[in-house]
Tab-separated table of C-alpha atoms in Angstrom:
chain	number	residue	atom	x	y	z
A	1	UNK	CA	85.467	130.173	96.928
A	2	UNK	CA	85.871	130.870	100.607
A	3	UNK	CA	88.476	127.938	102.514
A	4	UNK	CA	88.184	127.366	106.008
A	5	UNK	CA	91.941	127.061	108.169
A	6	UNK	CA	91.482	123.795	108.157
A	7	UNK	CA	91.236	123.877	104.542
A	8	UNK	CA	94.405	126.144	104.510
A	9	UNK	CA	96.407	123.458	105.976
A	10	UNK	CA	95.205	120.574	103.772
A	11	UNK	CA	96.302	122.654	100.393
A	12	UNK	CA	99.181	124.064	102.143
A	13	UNK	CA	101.639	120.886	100.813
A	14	UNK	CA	100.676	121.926	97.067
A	15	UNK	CA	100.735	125.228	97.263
A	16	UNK	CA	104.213	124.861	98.696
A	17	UNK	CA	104.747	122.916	95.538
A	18	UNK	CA	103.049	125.469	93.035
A	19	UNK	CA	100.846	122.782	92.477
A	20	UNK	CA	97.363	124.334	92.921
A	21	UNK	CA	94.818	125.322	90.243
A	22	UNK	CA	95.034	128.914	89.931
A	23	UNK	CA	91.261	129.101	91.201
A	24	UNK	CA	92.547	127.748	94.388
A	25	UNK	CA	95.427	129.239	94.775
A	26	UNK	CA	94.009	132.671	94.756
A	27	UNK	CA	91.292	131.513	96.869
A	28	UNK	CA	94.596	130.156	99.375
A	29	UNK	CA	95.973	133.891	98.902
A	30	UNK	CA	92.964	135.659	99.334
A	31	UNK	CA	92.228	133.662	102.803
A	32	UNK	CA	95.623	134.861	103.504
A	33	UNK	CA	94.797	138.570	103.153
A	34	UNK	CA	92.446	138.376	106.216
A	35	UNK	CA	93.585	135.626	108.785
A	36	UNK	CA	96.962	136.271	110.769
A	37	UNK	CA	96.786	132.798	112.187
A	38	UNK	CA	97.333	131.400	108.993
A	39	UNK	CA	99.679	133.903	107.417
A	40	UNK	CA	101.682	132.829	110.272
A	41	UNK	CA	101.505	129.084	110.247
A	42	UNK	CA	102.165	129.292	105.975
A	43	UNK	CA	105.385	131.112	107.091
A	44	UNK	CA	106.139	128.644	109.785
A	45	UNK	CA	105.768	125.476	107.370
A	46	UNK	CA	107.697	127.499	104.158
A	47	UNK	CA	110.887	128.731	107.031
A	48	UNK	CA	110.247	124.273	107.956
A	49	UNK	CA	110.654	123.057	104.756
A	50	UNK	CA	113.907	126.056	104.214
A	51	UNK	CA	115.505	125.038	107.193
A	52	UNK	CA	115.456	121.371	107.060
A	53	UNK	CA	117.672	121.185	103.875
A	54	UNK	CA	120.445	123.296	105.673
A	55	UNK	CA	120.560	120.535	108.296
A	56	UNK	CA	124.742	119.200	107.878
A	57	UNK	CA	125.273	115.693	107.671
A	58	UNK	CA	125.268	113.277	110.518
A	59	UNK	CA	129.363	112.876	110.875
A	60	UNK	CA	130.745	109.149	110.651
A	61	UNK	CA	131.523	109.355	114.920
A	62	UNK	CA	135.369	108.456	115.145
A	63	UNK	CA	134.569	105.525	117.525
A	64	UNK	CA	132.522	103.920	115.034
A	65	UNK	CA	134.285	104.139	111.904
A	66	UNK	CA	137.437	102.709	114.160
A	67	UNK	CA	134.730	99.444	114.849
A	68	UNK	CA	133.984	99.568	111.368
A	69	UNK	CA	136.816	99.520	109.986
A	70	UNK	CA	138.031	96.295	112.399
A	71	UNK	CA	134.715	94.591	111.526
A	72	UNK	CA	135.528	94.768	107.567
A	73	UNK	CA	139.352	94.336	108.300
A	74	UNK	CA	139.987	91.132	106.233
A	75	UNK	CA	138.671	93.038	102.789
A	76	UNK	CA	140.796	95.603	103.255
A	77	UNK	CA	143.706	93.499	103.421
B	1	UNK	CA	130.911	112.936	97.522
B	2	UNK	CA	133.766	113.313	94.648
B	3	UNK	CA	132.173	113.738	91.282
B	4	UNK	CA	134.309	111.092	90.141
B	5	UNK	CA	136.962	108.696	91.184
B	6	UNK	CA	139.858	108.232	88.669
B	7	UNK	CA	141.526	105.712	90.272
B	8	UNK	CA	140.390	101.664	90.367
B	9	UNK	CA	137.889	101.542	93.266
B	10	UNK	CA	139.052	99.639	96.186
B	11	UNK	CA	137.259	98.530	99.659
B	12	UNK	CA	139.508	101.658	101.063
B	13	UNK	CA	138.445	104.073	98.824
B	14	UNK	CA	134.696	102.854	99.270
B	15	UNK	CA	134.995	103.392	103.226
B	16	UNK	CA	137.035	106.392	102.831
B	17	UNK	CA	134.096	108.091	100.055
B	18	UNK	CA	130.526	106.429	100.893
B	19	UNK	CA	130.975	105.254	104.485
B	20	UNK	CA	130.036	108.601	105.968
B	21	UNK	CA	127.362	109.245	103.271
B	22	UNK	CA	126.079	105.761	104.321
B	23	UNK	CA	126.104	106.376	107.724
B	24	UNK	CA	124.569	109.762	107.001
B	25	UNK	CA	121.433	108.279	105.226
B	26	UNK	CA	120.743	105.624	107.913
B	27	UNK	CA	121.091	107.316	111.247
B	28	UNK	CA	118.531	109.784	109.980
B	29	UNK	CA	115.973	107.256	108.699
B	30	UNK	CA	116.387	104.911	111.631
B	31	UNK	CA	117.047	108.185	114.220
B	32	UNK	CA	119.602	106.331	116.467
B	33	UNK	CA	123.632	105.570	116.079
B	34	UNK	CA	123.938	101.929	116.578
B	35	UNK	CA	121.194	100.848	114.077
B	36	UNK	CA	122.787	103.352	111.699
B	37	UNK	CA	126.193	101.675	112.577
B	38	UNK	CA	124.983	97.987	111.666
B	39	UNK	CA	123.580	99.611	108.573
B	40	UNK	CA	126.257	101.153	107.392
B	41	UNK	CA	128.379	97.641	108.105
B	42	UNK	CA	125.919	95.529	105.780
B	43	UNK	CA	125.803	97.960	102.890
B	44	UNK	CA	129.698	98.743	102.762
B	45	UNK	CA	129.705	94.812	102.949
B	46	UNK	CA	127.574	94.270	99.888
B	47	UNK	CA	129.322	96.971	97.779
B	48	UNK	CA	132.577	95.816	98.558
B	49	UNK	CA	131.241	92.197	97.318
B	50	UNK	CA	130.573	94.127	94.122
B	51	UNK	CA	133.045	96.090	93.449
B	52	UNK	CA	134.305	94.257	89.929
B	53	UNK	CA	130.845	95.309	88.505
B	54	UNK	CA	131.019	99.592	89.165
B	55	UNK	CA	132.687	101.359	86.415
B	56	UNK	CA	132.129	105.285	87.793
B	57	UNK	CA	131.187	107.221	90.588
B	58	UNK	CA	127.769	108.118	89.497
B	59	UNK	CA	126.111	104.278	89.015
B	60	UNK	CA	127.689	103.480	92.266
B	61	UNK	CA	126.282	106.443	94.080
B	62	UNK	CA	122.572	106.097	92.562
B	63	UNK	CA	122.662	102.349	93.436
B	64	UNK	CA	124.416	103.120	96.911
B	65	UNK	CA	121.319	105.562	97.960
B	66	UNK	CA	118.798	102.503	96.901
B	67	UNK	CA	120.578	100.153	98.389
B	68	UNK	CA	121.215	102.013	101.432
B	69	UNK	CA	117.126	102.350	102.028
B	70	UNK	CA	116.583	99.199	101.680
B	71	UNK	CA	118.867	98.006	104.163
B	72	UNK	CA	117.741	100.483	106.364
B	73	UNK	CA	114.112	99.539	106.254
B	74	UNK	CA	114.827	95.461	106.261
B	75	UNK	CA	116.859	96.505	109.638
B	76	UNK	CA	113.722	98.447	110.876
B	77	UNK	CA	111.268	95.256	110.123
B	78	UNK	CA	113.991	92.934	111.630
B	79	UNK	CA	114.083	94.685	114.832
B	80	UNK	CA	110.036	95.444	115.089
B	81	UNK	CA	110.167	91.468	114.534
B	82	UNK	CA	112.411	90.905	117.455
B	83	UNK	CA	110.302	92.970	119.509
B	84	UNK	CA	107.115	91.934	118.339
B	85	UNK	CA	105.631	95.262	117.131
B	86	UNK	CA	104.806	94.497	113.943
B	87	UNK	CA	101.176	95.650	114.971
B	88	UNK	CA	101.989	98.088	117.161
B	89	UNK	CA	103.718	100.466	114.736
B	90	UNK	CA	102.407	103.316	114.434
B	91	UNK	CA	99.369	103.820	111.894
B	92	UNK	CA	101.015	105.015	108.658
B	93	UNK	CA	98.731	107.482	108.103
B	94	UNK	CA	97.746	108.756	111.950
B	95	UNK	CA	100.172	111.544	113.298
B	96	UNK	CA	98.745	113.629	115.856
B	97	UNK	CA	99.086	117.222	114.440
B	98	UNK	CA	97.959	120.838	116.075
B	99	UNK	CA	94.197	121.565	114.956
B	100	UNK	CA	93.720	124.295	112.939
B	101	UNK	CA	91.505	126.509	115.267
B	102	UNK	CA	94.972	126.389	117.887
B	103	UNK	CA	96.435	129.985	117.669
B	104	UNK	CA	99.959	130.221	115.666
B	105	UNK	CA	102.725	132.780	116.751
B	106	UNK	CA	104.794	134.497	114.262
B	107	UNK	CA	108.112	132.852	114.297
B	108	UNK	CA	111.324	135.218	114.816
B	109	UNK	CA	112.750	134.318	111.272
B	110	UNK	CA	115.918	136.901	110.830
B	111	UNK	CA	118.130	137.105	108.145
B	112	UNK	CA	119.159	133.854	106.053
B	113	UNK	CA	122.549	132.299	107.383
B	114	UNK	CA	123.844	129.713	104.917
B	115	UNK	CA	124.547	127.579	107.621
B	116	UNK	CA	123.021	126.512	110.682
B	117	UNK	CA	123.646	126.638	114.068
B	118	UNK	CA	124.840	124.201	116.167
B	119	UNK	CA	121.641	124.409	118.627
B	120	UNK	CA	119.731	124.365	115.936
B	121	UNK	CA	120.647	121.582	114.013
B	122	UNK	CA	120.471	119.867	117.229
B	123	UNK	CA	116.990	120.842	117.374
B	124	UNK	CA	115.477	119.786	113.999
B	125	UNK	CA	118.132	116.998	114.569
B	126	UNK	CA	116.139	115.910	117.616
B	127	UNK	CA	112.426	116.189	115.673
B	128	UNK	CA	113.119	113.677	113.134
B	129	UNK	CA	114.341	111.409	115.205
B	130	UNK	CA	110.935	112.038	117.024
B	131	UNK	CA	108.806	111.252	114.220
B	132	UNK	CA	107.168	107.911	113.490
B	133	UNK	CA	109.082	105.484	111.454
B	134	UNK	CA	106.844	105.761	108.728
B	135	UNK	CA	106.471	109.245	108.381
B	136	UNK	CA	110.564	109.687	109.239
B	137	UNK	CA	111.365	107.347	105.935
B	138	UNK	CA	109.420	109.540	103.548
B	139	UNK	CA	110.353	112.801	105.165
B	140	UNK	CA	113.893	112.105	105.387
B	141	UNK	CA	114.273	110.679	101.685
B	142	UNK	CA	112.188	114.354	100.947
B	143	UNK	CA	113.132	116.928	102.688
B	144	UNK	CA	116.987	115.726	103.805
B	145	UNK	CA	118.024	114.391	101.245
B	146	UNK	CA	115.668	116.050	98.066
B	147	UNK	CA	114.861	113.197	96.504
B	148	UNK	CA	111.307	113.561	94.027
B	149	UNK	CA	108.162	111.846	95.719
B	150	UNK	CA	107.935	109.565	92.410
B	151	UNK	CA	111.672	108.334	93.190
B	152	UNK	CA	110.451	107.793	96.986
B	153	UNK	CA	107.446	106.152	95.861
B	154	UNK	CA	109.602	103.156	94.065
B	155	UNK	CA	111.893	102.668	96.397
B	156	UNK	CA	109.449	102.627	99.750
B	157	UNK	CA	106.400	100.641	97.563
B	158	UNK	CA	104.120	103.611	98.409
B	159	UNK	CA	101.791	105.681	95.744
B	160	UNK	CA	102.944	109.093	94.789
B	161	UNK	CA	99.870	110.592	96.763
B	162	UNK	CA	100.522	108.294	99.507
B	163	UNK	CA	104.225	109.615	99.456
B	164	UNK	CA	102.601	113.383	99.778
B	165	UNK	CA	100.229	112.487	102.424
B	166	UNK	CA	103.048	111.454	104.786
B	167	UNK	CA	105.296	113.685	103.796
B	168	UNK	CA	102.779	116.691	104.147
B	169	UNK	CA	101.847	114.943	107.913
B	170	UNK	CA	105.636	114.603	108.723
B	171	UNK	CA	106.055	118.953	107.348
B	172	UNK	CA	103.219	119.745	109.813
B	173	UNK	CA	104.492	117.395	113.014
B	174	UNK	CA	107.962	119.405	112.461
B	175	UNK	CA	106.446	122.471	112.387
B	176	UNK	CA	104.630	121.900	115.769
B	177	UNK	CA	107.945	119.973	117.231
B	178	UNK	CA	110.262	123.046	116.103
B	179	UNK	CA	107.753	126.012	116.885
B	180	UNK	CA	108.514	126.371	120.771
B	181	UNK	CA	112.151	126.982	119.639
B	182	UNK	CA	111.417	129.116	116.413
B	183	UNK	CA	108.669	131.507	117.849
B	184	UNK	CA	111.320	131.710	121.478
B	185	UNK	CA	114.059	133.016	119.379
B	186	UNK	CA	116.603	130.441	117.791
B	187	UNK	CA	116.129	131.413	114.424
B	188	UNK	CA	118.294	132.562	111.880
């Protein structure tokens, strides 16, 4: 089975997920082998999905937790 | 979060332990501070109102998350209300991506750091935000804070495949939005 790159991208999100049928993930692979535009963008979306869960928490800014804290005053008293 | 709390829970110890992880949740799924700040204000509200009924860290936490999404997407509809967009928000599933003909550049991925840096999380920081509502709910729930697409599902009212469509859509709009930065030499 030959896939087009557009084809690429639209199994890309299960293959991610080792969800693919092994007849098309070795057709995904073997597309692989001989397009470098692709290769590249597979990397791109894997190192996307990698990086995202390093991403820190958004801190609890000082000046809001003060406003916070004076808007929920009376149950902490 | 503490894997437990030994001692009684009290509205201080709820600020002090889920107000950031509150906050956390909504300023990524509504991408600005002062919605996440009113957010965070109604749902430390309503689990200070129930604080008889918790009995351990890990029922409040699970319920916290839900209740937490919830709040964040009645705040969303409340405010496309006020301005009148119900109809104007974006198509859930329409998010213009790069076509697949456009020519990709390798990006300069070095060697793994554990953490990121600062420019960086500023960066990807910066492309949620920029994503359509619909598409930043699903991806944030996903891919921020690992949650399965069948838990995301329930709590949004979507289908599982609808749940991978978006969230597929959103992974493809970050690619494009982070690429400039990636393939010019802010990896890690």
């Amino acid at each position: 089975m030959n896939l087009t790159c557009e084809r690429i991208r639209e199994l890309l999100f299960d293959h991610h997920a080792g969800e693919l049928v092994v007849e098309e993930r070795e057709s995904f692979e073997s597309h692989l082998t001989t397009c470098e535009n692709c290769t590249y963008f597979v990397e791109s979306y894997v190192h996307t999905v990698k990086v995202v869960r390093k991403l820190p928490r958004c801190g609890l800014p000082a000046d809001a937790e003060a406003r916070l804290r004076e808007k929920l005053k009376k149950h902490f008293t | 979060m503490s894997e437990a709390i030994a001692e009684p829970l009290t509205p201080e110890i709820v600020f002090r332990e889920y107000a950031p992880r509150i906050y956390h949740i909504a300023r990524r799924m509504l991408g600005n501070d002062a919605d996440a700040e009113d957010v965070t204000q109604d749902v430390l509200l309503q689990v200070i109102r129930k604080l008889d009924t918790f009995r351990g860290d890990a029922q409040i936490t699970t319920w916290l998350h839900r209740v937490t999404v919830n709040a964040a997407l009645a705040f969303r509809q409340k405010r496309a209300n006020r301005q009148k967009h119900e109809v104007h928000e974006t198509p859930a599933e329409s998010l213009e991506i790069a076509p697949a003909h456009s020519p990709v550049k390798r990006w300069n991925i070095g060697p793994e750091e554990p953490v990121l840096a600062a420019e960086q999380s500023a960066v990807i920081g910066k492309a949620i935000d920029d994503l359509p509502d619909p598409f930043r709910e699903v991806y944030v729930l996903a891919d921020v804070e690992g949650l399965p697409n069948s838990e995301i599902a329930d709590m949004l009212g979507l289908s599982v495949p609808a749940v991978k469509s978006r969230l597929h859509r959103a992974r493809l709009r970050m690619r494009d939005s982070l690429a400039p930065h990636f393939e010019g030499g802010i990896a890690s």
